[in-house]
XYZ file of C-alpha atoms in Angstrom:
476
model
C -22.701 -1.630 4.291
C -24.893 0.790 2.720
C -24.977 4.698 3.606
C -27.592 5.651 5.841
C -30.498 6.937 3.526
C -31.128 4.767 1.429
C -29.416 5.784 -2.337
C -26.125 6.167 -0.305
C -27.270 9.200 0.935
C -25.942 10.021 4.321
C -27.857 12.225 6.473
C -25.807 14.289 9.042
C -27.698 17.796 10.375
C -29.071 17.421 6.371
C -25.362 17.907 5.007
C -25.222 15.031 2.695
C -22.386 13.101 1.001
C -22.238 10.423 -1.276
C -19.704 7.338 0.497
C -17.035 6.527 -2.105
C -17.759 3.081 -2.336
C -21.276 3.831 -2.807
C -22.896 4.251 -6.444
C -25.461 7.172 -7.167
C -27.662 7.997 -10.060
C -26.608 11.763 -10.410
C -22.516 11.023 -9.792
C -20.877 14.176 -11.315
C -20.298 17.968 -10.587
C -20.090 19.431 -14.077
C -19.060 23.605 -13.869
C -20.795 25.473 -17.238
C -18.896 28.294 -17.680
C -19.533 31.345 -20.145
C -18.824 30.384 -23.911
C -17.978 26.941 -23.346
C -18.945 24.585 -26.206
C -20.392 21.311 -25.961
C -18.241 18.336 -24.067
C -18.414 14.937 -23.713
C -18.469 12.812 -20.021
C -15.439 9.706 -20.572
C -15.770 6.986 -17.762
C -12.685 5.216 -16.924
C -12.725 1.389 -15.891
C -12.299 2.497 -12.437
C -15.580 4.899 -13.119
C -13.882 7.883 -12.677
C -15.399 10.458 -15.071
C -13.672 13.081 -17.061
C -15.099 16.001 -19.438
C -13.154 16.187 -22.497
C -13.712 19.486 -24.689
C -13.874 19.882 -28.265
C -10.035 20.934 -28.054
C -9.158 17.738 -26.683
C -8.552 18.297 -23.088
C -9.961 16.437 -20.292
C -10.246 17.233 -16.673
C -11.677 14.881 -13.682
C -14.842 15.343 -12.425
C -15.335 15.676 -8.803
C -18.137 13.474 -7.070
C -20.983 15.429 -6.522
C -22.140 16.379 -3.280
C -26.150 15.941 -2.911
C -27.794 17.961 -1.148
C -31.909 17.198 0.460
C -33.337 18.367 -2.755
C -30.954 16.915 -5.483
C -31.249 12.639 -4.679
C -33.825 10.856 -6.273
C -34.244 8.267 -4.430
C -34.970 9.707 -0.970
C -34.460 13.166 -0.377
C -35.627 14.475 -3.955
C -39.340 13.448 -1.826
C -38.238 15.542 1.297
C -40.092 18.737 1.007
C -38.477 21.270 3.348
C -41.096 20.955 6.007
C -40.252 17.082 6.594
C -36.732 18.077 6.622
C -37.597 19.865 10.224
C -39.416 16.817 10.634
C -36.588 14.518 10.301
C -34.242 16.657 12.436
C -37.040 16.230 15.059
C -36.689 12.539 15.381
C -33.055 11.969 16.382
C -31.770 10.250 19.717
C -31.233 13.775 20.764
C -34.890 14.553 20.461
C -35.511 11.197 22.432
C -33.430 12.389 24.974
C -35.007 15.816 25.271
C -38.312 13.869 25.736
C -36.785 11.539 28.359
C -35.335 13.568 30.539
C -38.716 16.622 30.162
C -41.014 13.396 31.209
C -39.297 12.950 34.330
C -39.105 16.633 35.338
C -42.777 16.967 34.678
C -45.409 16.580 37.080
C -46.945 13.202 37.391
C -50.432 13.895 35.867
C -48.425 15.813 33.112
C -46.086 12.622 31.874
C -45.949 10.665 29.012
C -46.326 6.864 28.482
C -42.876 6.071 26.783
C -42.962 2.970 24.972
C -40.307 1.826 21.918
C -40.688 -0.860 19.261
C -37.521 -2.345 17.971
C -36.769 -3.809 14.866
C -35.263 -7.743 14.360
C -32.553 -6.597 12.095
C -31.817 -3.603 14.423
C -31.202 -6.194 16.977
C -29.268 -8.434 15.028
C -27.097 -5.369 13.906
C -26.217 -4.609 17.662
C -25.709 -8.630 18.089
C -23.153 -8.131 15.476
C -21.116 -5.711 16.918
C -21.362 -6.824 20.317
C -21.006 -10.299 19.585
C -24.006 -11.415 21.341
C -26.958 -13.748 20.170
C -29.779 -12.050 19.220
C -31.868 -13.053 22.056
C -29.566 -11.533 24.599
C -28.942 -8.647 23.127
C -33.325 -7.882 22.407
C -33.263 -8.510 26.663
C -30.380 -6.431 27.283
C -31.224 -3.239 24.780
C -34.844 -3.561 26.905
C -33.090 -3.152 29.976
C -31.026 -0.269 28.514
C -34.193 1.685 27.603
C -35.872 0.830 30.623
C -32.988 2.129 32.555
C -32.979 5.954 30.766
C -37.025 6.369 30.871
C -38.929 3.661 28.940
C -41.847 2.024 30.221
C -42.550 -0.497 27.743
C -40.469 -2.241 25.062
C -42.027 -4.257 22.044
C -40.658 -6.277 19.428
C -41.940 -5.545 15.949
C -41.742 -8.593 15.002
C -45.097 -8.935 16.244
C -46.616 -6.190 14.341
C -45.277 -7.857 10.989
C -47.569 -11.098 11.880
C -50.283 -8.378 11.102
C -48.748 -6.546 8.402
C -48.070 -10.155 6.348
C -51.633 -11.493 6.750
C -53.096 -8.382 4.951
C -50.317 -8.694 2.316
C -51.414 -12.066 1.641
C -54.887 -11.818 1.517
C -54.243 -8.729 -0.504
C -52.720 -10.006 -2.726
C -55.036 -13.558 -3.376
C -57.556 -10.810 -3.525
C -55.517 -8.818 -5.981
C -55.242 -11.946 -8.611
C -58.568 -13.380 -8.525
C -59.908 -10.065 -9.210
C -57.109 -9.175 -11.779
C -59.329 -8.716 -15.147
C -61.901 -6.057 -13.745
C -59.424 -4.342 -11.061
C -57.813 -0.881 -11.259
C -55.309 -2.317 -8.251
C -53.562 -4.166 -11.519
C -50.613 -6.724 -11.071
C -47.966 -7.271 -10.453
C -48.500 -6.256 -6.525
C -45.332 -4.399 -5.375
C -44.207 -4.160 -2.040
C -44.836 -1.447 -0.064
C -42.807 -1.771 3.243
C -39.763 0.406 2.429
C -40.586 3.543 2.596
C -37.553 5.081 0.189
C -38.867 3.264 -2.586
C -42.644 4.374 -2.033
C -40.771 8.148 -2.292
C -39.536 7.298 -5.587
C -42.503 6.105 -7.045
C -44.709 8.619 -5.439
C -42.643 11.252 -6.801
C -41.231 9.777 -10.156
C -43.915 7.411 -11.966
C -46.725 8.029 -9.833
C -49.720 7.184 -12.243
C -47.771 3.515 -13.555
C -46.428 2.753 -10.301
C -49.258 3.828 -7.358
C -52.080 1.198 -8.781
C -49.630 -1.556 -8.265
C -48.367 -0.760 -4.418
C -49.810 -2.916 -1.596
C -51.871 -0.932 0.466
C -50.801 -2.625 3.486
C -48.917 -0.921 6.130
C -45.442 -1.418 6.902
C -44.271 -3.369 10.197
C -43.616 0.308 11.670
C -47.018 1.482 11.161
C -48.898 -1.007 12.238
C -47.234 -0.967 15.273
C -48.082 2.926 15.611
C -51.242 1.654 14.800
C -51.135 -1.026 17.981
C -49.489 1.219 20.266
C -51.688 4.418 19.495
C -54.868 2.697 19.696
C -54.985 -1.019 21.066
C -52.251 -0.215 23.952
C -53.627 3.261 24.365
C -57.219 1.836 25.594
C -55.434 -0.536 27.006
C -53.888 1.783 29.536
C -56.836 3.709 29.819
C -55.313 6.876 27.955
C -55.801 8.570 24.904
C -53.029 8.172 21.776
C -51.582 11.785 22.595
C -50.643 10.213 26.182
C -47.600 8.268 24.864
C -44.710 8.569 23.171
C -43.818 6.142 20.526
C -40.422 5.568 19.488
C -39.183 2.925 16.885
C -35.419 0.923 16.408
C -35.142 0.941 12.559
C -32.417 0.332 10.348
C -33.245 2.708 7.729
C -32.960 6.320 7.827
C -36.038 6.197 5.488
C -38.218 5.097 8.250
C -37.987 8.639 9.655
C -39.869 10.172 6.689
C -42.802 6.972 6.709
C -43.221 8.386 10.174
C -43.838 11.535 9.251
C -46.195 10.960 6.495
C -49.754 12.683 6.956
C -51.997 9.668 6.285
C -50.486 8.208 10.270
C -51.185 11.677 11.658
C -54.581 11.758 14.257
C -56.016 14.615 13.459
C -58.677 14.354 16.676
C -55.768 14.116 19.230
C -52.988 15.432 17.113
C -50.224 12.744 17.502
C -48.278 10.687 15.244
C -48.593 7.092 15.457
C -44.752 7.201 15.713
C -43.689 9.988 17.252
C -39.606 9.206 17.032
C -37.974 6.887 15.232
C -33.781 5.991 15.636
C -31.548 4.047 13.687
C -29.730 1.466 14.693
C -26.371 3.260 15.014
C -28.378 6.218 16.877
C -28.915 4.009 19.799
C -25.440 3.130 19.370
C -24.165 6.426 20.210
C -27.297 6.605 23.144
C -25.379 3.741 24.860
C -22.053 5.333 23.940
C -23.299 8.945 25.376
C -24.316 6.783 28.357
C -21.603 5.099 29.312
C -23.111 1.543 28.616
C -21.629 -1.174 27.309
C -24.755 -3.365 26.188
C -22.891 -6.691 27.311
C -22.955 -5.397 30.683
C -26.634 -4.727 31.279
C -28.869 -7.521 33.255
C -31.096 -9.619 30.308
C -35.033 -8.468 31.173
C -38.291 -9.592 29.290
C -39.551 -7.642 26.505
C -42.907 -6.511 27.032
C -46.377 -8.023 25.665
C -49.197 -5.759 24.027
C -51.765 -7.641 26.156
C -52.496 -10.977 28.337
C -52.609 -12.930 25.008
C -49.603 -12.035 23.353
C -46.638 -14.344 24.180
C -42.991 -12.373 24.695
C -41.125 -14.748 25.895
C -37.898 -14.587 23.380
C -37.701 -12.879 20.004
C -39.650 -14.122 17.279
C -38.801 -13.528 13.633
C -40.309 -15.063 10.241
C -39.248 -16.810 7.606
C -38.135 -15.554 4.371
C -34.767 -13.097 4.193
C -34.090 -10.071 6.147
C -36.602 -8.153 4.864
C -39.405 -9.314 6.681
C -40.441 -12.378 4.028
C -43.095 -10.932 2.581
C -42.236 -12.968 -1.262
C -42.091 -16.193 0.779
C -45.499 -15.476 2.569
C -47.368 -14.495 0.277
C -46.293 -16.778 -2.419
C -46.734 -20.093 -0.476
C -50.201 -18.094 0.523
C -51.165 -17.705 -2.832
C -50.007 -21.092 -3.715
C -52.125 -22.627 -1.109
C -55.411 -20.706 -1.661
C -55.728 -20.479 -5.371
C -53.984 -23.895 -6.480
C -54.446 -26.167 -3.575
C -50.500 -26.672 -3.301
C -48.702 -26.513 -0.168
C -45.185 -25.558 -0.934
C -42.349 -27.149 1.208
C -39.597 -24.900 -0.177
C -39.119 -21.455 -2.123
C -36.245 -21.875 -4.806
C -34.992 -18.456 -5.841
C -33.308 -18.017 -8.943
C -30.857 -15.301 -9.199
C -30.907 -12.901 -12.641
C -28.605 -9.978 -13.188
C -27.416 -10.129 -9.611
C -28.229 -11.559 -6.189
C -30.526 -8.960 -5.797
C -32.758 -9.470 -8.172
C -34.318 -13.392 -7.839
C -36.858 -15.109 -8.956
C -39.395 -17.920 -8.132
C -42.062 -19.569 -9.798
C -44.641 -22.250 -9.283
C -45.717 -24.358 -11.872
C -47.725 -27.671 -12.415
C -47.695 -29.630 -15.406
C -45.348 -27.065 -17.265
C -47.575 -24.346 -16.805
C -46.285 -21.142 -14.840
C -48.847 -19.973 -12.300
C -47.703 -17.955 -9.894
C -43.964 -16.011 -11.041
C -42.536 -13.971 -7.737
C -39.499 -11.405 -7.682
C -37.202 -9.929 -5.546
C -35.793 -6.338 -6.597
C -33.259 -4.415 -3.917
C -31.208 -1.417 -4.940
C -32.143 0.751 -7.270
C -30.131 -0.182 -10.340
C -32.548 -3.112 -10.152
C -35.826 -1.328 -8.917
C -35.220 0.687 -12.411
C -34.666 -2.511 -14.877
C -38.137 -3.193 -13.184
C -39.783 -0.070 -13.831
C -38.376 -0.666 -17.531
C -40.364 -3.616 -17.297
C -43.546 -1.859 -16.356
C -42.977 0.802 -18.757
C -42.859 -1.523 -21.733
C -46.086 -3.414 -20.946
C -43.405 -6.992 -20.308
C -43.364 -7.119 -16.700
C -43.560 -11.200 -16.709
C -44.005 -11.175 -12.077
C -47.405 -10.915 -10.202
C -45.668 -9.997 -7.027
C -42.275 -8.297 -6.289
C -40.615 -7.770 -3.129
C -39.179 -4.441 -3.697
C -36.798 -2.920 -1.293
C -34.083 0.190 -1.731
C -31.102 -1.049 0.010
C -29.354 -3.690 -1.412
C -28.970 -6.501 0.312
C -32.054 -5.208 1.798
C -33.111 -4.153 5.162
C -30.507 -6.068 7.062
C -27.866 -3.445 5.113
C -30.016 -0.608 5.793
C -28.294 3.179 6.395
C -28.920 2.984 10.013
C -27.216 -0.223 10.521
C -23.676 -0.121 12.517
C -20.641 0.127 10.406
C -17.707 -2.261 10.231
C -14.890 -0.108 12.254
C -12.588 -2.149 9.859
C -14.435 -1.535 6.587
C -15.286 -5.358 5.881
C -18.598 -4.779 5.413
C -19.246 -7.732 3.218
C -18.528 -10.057 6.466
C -19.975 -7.951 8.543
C -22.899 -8.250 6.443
C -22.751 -11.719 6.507
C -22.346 -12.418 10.337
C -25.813 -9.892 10.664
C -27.605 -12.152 8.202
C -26.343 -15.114 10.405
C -27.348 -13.805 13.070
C -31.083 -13.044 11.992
C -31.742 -16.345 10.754
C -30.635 -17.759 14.234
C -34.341 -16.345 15.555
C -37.239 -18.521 16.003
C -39.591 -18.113 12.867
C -43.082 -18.518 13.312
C -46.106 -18.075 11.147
C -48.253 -14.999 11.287
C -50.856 -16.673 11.782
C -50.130 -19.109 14.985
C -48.642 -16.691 16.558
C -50.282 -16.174 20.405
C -52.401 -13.215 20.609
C -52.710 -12.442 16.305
C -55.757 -13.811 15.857
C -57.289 -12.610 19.102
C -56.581 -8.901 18.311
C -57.841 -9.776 14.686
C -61.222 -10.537 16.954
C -61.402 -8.080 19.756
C -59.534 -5.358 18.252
C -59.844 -5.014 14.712
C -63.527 -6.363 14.997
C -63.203 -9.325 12.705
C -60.605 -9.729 9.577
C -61.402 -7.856 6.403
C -63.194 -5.530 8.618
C -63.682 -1.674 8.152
C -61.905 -0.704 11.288
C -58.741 -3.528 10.200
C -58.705 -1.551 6.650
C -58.435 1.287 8.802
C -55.602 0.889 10.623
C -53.695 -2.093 8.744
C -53.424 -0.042 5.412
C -52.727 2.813 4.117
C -52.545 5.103 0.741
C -49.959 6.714 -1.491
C -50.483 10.437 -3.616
C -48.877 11.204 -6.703
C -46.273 13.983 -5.828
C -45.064 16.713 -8.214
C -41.628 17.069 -8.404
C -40.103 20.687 -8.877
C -38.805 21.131 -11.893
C -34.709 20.775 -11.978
C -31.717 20.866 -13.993
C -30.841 17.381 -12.697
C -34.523 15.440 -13.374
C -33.950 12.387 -14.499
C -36.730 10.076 -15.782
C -36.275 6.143 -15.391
């Protein structure tokens, strides 16, 4: 499986390596010295790389070590300050809060409530060998049992964040000719691949990013406002913790634009990886089998909890299938039984059309990894990017083989891999929109879809960063 940043880069107290199996865009340490003349970089089958000198001789390069400020694809966009950030959201730091909440005086605690992720659960269901039902029941009686109060799944929150994507995006095309949000639409939900094209091609990419907010963030959103008045407390009165399987999710947290000024709290004040509540239950002594199955929790009266719910469409969260048999529906009147994907350069990169009478009108893509997130920047750059929509995602594989999944203690991560998408496709899909309690909070919450306060609070905005100057830039 992938390292845990995505870009194979593996955060540990921000000391960084790159995994051997792993492939990165900067690879090589090469040593100037004094009076050296020009060399040339050799790559073996094997991709080893050696400098050979004008004399003739050649010596192995070592892999480079990156450091926060030398990978592209996340840490190049970590500024020093979110570095502190993302040392602040650790399990350590959730333990800190946990065990300061109970010492405090009653009228001095925190509501503690934590979101968790479908493919963090089927992770854990992986290495536990558990269904994925079980083990969402058990990890909620696990966090109940060290200081949580309330445990959602965000599976909920997507029903919200796919609705805007869709209408969006129907939004998006009709408008297409007089529109400075051009197509194609990317994808907006991983938040590694929103730091590369803030910070690398910020004025061809940032037009074409879907405003709406990730799964994550509109549950901050849910939490810090709907559950908030809920409880009859305001936002800086809980403590919101997230289950993600992506290291990257840290630094989406601790973006600006989901920062309340008027109370000053994050709309996700923590977030953990997957393997980060793996060494919580190791720390605590828990086995996960063990632990008595309880309910998750419901955001209201009209929200249905009874099992995990998931959606159809890959382990990414489905947004290509959603909005494509959306779009198919609304602006050609087709209802589209099945999505056919057809794979290009690699699995990772797919396709899918819909046509009628041998005329293409809707063309769909998937891109993970960034080998193929750059062949579609290419694309973009040279005015030929054929797709109106592309699910875009860092990790390849996508977020099932994100950098804060579990490992394989064997190494087989390909069947590892395998048994976690198994195990994710064994939940209960729904659609967004019949799901209990979505439409309801699209009424007495959000005051009506399409409305000011749901633009608010189910969307967000992205800022052209400049990068610092370096002997490593590298333009795609």
């Amino acid at each position: 499986m992938a390292s845990l940043f995505s870009g194979a880069l593996q955060l540990t107290d921000l000391d960084d390596f790159i995994g051997p199996s792993q492939d990165c865009i900067k690879p090589m340490k090469v040593d100037k010295k004094p009076g050296s003349g020009v060399a040339k970089i050799h790559i073996e089958d094997d991709g080893s790389y050696f400098q050979v000198s004008q004399d003739g001789g050649t010596r192995k390069l070592e892999k480079a070590k990156i450091s926060l400020n030398d990978c592209l694809a996340c840490s190049g966009c970590i500024t020093s300050a979110e570095s502190v950030l993302i040392t602040q959201q650790s399990h350590e730091e959730l333990r800190k809060i946990l065990n300061a909440n109970k010492a405090a005086a009653p009228d001095h605690r925190k509501l503690v409530v934590a979101s968790v992720s479908p493919q963090s659960v089927a992770s854990l269901a992986a290495r536990f060998q558990l269904n994925p039902t079980d083990t969402a029941r058990k990890l909620t009686s696990f966090f109940k049992k060290i200081g949580v109060h309330y445990v959602f799944d965000t599976a909920f929150s997507r029903n919200f964040s796919l609705i805007e994507s869709q209408r969006e995006f129907v939004q998006r095309f009709r408008s297409q000719a007089n529109s400075r949000q051009a197509l194609p639409v990317l994808a907006s939900t991983c938040p590694g691949w929103i730091c590369y094209a803030e910070k690398t091609h910020s004025s061809l990419l940032l037009p074409h990013l879907s405003t709406a907010r990730s799964p994550q963030q509109v549950m901050g959103a849910l939490v810090k406002d709907f559950f908030a008045r809920q409880q009859h407390l305001t936002p800086d009165r809980l403590y919101h913790v997230t289950v993600m399987p992506c290291y990257d999710k840290k630094l989406e947290a601790s973006r600006p634009d989901f920062f309340n000024q008027e109370f000053q709290t994050r709309d996700v004040d923590c977030v953990i990886t997957t393997g980060e509540v793996f060494r919580l239950l190791e720390e605590e002594g828990v086995l996960l089998p063990d632990l008595e199955l309880a309910p998750l929790d419901a955001l209201s009266s009209c929200v249905s909890v009874e099992e995990p719910t998931s959606h159809r469409g890959g382990g990414s969260g489905g947004y290509l299938e959603h909005v494509f048999r959306h779009a198919a529906r609304e602006l050609f009147g087709i209802d589209v039984a099945e999505v056919t994907y057809k794979p290009l350069r690699n699995k990772d990169f797919q396709e899918v059309t819909l046509e009628r009478d041998g005329q293409v009108l809707l063309h769909f893509a998937t891109a993970y990894g960034f080998r193929n997130i750059q062949n579609l920047v290419q694309k973009l750059k040279r005015g030929r990017c054929p797709y109106h929509y592309v699910e875009v995602m860092a990790c390849p594989s996508g977020c099932l083989n994100g950098g804060g999944q579990l490992r394989p203690p064997d190494g087989h991560s390909k069947e590892l891999l395998q048994q976690v998408e198994q195990l994710y496709r064994e939940v209960r899909t729904q659609v967004p929109e019949d799901v209990p309690g979505v439409l309801e909070l699209y009424g007495h919450w959000l005051q009506g879809e399409g409305s000011d306060k749901a633009s608010r609070l189910l969307h967000t905005q992205y800022h052209a960063v400049e990068r610092a100057g370096s002997s490593f830039s590298i333009k795609w």
